[in-house]
mmCIF file of C-alpha atoms in Angstrom:
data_model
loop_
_atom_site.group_PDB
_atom_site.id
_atom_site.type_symbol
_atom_site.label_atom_id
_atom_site.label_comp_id
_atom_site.label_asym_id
_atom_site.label_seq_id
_atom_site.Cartn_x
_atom_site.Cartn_y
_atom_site.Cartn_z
ATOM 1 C CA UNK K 1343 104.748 113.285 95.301
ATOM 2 C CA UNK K 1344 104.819 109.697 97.092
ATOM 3 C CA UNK K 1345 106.971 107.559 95.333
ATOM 4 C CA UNK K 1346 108.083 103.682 95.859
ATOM 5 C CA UNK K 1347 110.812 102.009 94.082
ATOM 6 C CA UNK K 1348 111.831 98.509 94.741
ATOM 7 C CA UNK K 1349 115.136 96.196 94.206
ATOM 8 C CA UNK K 1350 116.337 93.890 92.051
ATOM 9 C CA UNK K 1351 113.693 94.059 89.305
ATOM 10 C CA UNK K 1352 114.601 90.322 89.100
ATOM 11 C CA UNK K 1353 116.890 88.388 91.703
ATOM 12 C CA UNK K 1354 117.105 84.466 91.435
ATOM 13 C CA UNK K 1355 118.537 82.383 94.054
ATOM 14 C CA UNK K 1356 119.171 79.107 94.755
ATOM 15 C CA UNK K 1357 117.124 76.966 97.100
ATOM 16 C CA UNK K 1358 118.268 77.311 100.609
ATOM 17 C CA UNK K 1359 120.187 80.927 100.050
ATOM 18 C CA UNK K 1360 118.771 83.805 101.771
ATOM 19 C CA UNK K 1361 118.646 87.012 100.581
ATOM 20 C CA UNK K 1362 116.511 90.534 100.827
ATOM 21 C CA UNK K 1363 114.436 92.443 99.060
ATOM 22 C CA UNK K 1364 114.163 96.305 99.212
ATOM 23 C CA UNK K 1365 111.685 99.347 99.096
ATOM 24 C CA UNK K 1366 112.378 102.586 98.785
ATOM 25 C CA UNK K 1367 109.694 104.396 99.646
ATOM 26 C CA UNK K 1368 109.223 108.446 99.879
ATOM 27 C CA UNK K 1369 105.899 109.493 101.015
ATOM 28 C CA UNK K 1370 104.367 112.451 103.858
ATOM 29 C CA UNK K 1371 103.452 110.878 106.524
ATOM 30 C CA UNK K 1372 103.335 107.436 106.131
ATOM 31 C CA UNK K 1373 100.527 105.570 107.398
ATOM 32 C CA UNK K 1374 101.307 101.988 106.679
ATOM 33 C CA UNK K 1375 103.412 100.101 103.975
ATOM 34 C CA UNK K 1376 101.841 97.173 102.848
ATOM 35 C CA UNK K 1377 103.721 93.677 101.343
ATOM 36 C CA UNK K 1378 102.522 91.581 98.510
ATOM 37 C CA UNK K 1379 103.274 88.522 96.911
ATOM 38 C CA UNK K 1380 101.495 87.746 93.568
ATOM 39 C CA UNK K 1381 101.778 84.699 91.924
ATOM 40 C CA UNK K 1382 101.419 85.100 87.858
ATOM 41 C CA UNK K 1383 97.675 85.199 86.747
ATOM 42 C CA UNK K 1384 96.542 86.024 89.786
ATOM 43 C CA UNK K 1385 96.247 88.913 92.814
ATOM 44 C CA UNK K 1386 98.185 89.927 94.935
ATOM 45 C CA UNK K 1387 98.051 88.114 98.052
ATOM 46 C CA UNK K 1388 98.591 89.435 101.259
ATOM 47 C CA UNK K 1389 101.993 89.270 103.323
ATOM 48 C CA UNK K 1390 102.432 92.265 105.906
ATOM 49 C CA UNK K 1391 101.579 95.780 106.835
ATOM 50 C CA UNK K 1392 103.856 98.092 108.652
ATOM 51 C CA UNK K 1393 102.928 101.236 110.664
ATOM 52 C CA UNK K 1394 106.019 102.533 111.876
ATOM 53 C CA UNK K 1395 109.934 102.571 111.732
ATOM 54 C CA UNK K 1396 111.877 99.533 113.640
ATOM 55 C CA UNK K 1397 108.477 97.708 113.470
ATOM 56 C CA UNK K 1398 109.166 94.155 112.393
ATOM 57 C CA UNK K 1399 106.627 90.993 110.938
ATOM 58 C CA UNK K 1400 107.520 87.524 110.173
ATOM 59 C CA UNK K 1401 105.310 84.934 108.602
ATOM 60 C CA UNK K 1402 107.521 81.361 108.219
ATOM 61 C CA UNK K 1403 110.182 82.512 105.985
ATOM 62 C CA UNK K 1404 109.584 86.438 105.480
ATOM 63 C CA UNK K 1405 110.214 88.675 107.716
ATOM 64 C CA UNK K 1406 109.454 92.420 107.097
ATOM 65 C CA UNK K 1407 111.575 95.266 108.455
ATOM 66 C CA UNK K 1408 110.792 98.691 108.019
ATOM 67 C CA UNK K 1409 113.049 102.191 109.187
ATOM 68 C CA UNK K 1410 111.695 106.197 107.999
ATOM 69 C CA UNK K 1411 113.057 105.467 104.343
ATOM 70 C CA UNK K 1412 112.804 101.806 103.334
ATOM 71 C CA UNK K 1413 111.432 98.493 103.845
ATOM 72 C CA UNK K 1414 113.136 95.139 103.406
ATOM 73 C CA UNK K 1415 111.463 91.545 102.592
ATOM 74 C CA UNK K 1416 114.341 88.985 104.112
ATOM 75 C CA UNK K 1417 114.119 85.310 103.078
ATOM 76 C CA UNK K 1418 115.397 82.851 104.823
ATOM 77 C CA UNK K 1419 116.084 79.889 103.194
ATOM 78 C CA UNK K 1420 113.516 79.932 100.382
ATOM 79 C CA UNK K 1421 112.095 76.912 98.825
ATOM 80 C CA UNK K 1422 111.300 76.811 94.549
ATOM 81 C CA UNK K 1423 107.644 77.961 96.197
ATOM 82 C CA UNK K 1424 108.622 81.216 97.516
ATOM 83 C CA UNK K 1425 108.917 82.306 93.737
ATOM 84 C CA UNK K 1426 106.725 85.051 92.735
ATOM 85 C CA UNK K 1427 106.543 88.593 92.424
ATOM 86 C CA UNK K 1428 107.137 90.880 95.651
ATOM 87 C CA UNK K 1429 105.305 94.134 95.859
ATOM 88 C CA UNK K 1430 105.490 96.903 98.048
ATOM 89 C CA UNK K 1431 102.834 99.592 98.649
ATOM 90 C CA UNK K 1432 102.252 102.923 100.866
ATOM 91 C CA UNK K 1433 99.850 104.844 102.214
ATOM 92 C CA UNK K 1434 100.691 108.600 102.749
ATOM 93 C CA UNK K 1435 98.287 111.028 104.496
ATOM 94 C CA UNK K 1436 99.097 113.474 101.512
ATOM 95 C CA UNK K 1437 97.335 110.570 99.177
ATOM 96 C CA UNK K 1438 94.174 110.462 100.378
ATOM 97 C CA UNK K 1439 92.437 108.360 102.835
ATOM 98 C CA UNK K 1440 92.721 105.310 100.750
ATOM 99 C CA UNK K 1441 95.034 105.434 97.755
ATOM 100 C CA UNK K 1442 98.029 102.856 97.947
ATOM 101 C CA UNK K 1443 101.166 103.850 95.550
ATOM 102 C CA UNK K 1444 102.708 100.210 94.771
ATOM 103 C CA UNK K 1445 106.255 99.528 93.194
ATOM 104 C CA UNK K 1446 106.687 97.727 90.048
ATOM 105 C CA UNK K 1447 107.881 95.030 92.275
ATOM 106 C CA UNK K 1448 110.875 92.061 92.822
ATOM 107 C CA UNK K 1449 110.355 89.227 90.444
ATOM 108 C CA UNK K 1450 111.914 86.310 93.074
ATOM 109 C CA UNK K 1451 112.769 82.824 91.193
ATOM 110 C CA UNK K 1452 114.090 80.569 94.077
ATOM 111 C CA UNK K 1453 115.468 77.055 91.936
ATOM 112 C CA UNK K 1454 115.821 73.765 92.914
ATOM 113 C CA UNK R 861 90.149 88.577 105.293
ATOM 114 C CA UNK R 862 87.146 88.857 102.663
ATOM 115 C CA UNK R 863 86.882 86.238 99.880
ATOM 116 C CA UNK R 864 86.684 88.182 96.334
ATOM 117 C CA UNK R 865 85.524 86.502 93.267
ATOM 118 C CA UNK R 866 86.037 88.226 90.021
ATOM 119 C CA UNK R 867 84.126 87.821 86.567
ATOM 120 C CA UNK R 868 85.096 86.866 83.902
ATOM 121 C CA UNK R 869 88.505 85.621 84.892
ATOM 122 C CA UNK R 870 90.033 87.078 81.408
ATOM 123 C CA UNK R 871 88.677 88.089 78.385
ATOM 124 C CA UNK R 872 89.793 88.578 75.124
ATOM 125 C CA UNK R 873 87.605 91.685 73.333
ATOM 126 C CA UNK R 874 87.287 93.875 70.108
ATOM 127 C CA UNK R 875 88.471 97.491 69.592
ATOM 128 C CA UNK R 876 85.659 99.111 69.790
ATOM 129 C CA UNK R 877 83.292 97.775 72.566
ATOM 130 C CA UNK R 878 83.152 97.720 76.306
ATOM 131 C CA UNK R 879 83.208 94.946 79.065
ATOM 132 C CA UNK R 880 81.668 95.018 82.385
ATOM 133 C CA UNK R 881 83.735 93.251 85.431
ATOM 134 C CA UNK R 882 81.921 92.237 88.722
ATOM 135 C CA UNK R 883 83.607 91.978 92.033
ATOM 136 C CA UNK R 884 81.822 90.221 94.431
ATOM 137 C CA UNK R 885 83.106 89.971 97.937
ATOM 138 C CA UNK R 886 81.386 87.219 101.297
ATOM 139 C CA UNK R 887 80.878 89.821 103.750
ATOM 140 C CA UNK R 888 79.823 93.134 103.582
ATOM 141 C CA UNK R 889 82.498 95.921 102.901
ATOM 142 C CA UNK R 890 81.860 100.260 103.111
ATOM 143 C CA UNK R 891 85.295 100.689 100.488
ATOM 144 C CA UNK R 892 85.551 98.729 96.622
ATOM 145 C CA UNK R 893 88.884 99.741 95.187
ATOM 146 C CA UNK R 894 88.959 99.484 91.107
ATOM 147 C CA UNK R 895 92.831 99.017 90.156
ATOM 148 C CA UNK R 896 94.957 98.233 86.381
ATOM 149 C CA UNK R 897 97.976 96.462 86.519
ATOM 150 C CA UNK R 898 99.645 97.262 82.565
ATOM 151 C CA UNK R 899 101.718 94.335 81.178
ATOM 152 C CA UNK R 900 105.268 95.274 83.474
ATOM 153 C CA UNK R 901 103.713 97.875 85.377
ATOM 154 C CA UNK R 902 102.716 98.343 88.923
ATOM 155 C CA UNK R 903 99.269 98.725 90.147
ATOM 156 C CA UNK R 904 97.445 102.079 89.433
ATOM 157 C CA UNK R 905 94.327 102.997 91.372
ATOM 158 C CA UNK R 906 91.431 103.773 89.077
ATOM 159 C CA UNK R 907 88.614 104.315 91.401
ATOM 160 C CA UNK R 908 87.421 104.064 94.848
ATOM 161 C CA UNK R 909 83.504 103.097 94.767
ATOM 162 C CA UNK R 910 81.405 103.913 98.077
ATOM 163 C CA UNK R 911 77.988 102.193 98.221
ATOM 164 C CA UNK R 912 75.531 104.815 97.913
ATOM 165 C CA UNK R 913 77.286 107.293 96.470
ATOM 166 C CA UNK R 914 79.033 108.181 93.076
ATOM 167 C CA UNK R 915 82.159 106.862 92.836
ATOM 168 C CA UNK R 916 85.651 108.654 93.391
ATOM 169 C CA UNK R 917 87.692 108.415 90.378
ATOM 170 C CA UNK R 918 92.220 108.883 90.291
ATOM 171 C CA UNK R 919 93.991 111.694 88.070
ATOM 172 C CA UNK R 920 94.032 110.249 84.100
ATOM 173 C CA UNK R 921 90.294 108.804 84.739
ATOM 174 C CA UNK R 922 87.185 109.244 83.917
ATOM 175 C CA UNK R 923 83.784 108.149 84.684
ATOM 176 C CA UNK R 924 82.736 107.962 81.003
ATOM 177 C CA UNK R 925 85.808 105.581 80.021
ATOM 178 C CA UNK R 926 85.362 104.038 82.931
ATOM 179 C CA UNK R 927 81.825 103.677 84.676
ATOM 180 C CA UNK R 928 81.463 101.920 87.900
ATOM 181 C CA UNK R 929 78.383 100.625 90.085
ATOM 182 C CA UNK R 930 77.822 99.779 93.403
ATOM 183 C CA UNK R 931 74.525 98.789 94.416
ATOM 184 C CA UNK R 932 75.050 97.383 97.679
ATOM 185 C CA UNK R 933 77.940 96.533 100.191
ATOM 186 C CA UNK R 934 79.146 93.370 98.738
ATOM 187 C CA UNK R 935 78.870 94.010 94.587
ATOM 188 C CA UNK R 936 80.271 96.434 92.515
ATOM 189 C CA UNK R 937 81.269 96.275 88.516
ATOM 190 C CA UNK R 938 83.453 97.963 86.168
ATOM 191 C CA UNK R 939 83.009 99.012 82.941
ATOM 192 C CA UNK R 940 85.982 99.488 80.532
ATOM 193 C CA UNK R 941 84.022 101.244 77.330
ATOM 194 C CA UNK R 942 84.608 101.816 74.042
ATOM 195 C CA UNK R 943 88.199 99.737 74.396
ATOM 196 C CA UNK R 944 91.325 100.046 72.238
ATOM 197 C CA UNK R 945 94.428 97.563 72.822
ATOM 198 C CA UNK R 946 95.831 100.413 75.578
ATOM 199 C CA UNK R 947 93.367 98.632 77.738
ATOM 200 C CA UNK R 948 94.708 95.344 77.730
ATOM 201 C CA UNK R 949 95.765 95.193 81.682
ATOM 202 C CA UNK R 950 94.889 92.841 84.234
ATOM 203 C CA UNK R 951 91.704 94.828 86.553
ATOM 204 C CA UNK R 952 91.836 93.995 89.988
ATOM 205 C CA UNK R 953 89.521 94.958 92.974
ATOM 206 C CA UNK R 954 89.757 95.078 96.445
ATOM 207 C CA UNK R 955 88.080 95.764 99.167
ATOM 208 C CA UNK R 956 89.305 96.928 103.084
ATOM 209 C CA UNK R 957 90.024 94.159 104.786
ATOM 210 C CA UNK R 958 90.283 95.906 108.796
ATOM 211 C CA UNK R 959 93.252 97.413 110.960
ATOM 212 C CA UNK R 960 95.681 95.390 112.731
ATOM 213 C CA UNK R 961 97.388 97.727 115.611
ATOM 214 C CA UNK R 962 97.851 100.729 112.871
ATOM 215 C CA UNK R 963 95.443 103.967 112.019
ATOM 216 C CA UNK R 964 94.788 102.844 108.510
ATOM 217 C CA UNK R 965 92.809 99.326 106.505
ATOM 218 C CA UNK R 966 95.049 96.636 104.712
ATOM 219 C CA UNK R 967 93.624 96.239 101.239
ATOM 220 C CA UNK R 968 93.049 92.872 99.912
ATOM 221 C CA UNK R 969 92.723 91.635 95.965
ATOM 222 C CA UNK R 970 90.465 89.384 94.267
ATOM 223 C CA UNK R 971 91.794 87.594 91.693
ATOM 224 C CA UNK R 972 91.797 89.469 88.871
ATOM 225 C CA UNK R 973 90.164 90.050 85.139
ATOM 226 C CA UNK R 974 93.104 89.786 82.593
ATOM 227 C CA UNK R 975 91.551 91.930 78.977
ATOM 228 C CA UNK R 976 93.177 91.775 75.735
ATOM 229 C CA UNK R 977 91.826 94.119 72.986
ATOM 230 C CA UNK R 978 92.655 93.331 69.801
#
């Protein structure tokens, strides 16, 4: 059964310290994993999709990594903005065509 | 990527009776994706609606509970019926939003219907 489970639950860091996020993922034949940041009250927005291992994505001060058994969402320096919940998703060929298992997702609080 | 709108934004409902949800997306789309996101919990597909044809629905749901339409390629609604507070979620839809290099669609999410049942 495909299976993602992310780390910290919660992580809070101060403005200007880096840190990563992770995503454990288990799932035949991966066909992408996808990154999310939602802010509360709302959907999840966008960040990155991932195809295959040692692919890598940055977007200002994310950058997504991803090897055959885990992702990681490094931030580098974050600012109070970059708080907000970080979810990860795949997409397994055993899943169906379109179904995306998520985490339960980081909860990020970056202070000032 | 598509704009989605979502109606109503949240809700707050009666045991007892049902609430339809439209998704409405500014561009035409072949895949709607129906998803619940419980208080703490991660997102849980509930549906995948095709126009044109009945829609698809995940292990633990049904069409009765949980009817969907989707008359044409940018609308679609959800129906949460007969409701009890285990329904109180936030409902989210998305839609395919193309591929980038890969052999499968990023998904991206309106913003949401939050439902309390009392």
């Amino acid at each position: 059964e495909d299976q993602v489970t992310q780390s910290p639950e919660a992580l809070r860091l101060q403005e200007g310290e880096s840190s990563s996020l992770n995503c454990s993922y288990t799932v035949s034949g991966l066909r992408g994993l996808f990154w999310y940041r939602q802010d509360p009250g709302k959907g999840p927005e966008f960040l990155f999709t991932l195809y295959s291992a040692g692919e890598e994505k940055e977007k200002e001060r994310l950058k997504a990594t991803l090897t055959k058994k885990e992702s990681f969402l490094h931030i580098t320096a974050p600012k109070p903005e970059d708080s907000a919940t970080y979810l990860c998703a795949v997409q397994g060929s055993s899943s169906g065509t379109y179904k995306y298992i998520f985490g339960t997702g980081t909860r990020l609080k970056v202070l000032a | 990527s598509a704009v989605i709108s979502q109606k109503p934004s949240r809700d707050i409902c009666q045991r007892g009776t049902s609430l339809t949800i439209q998704c409405q997306v500014d561009s035409q789309v072949t895949m709607m994706f129906w998803y619940r996101q419980q208080p703490g919990q991660s997102l849980t597909l509930i549906a995948t609606a095709n126009q044109g044809s009945e829609a698809t629905y995940e292990s633990g749901f049904v069409i009765d509970k949980f009817p969907i339409s989707r008359p044409n390629l940018t609308f679609s609604t959800l129906t949460v019926s007969n409701m009890s507070p285990e329904d109180s979620s936030i409902y989210l839809c998305s839609v395919e939003g193309g591929r980038a290099g890969g052999n499968t669609d990023t998904q991206y999410f309106g913003p949401g219907t939050r439902l309390t049942v009392l």
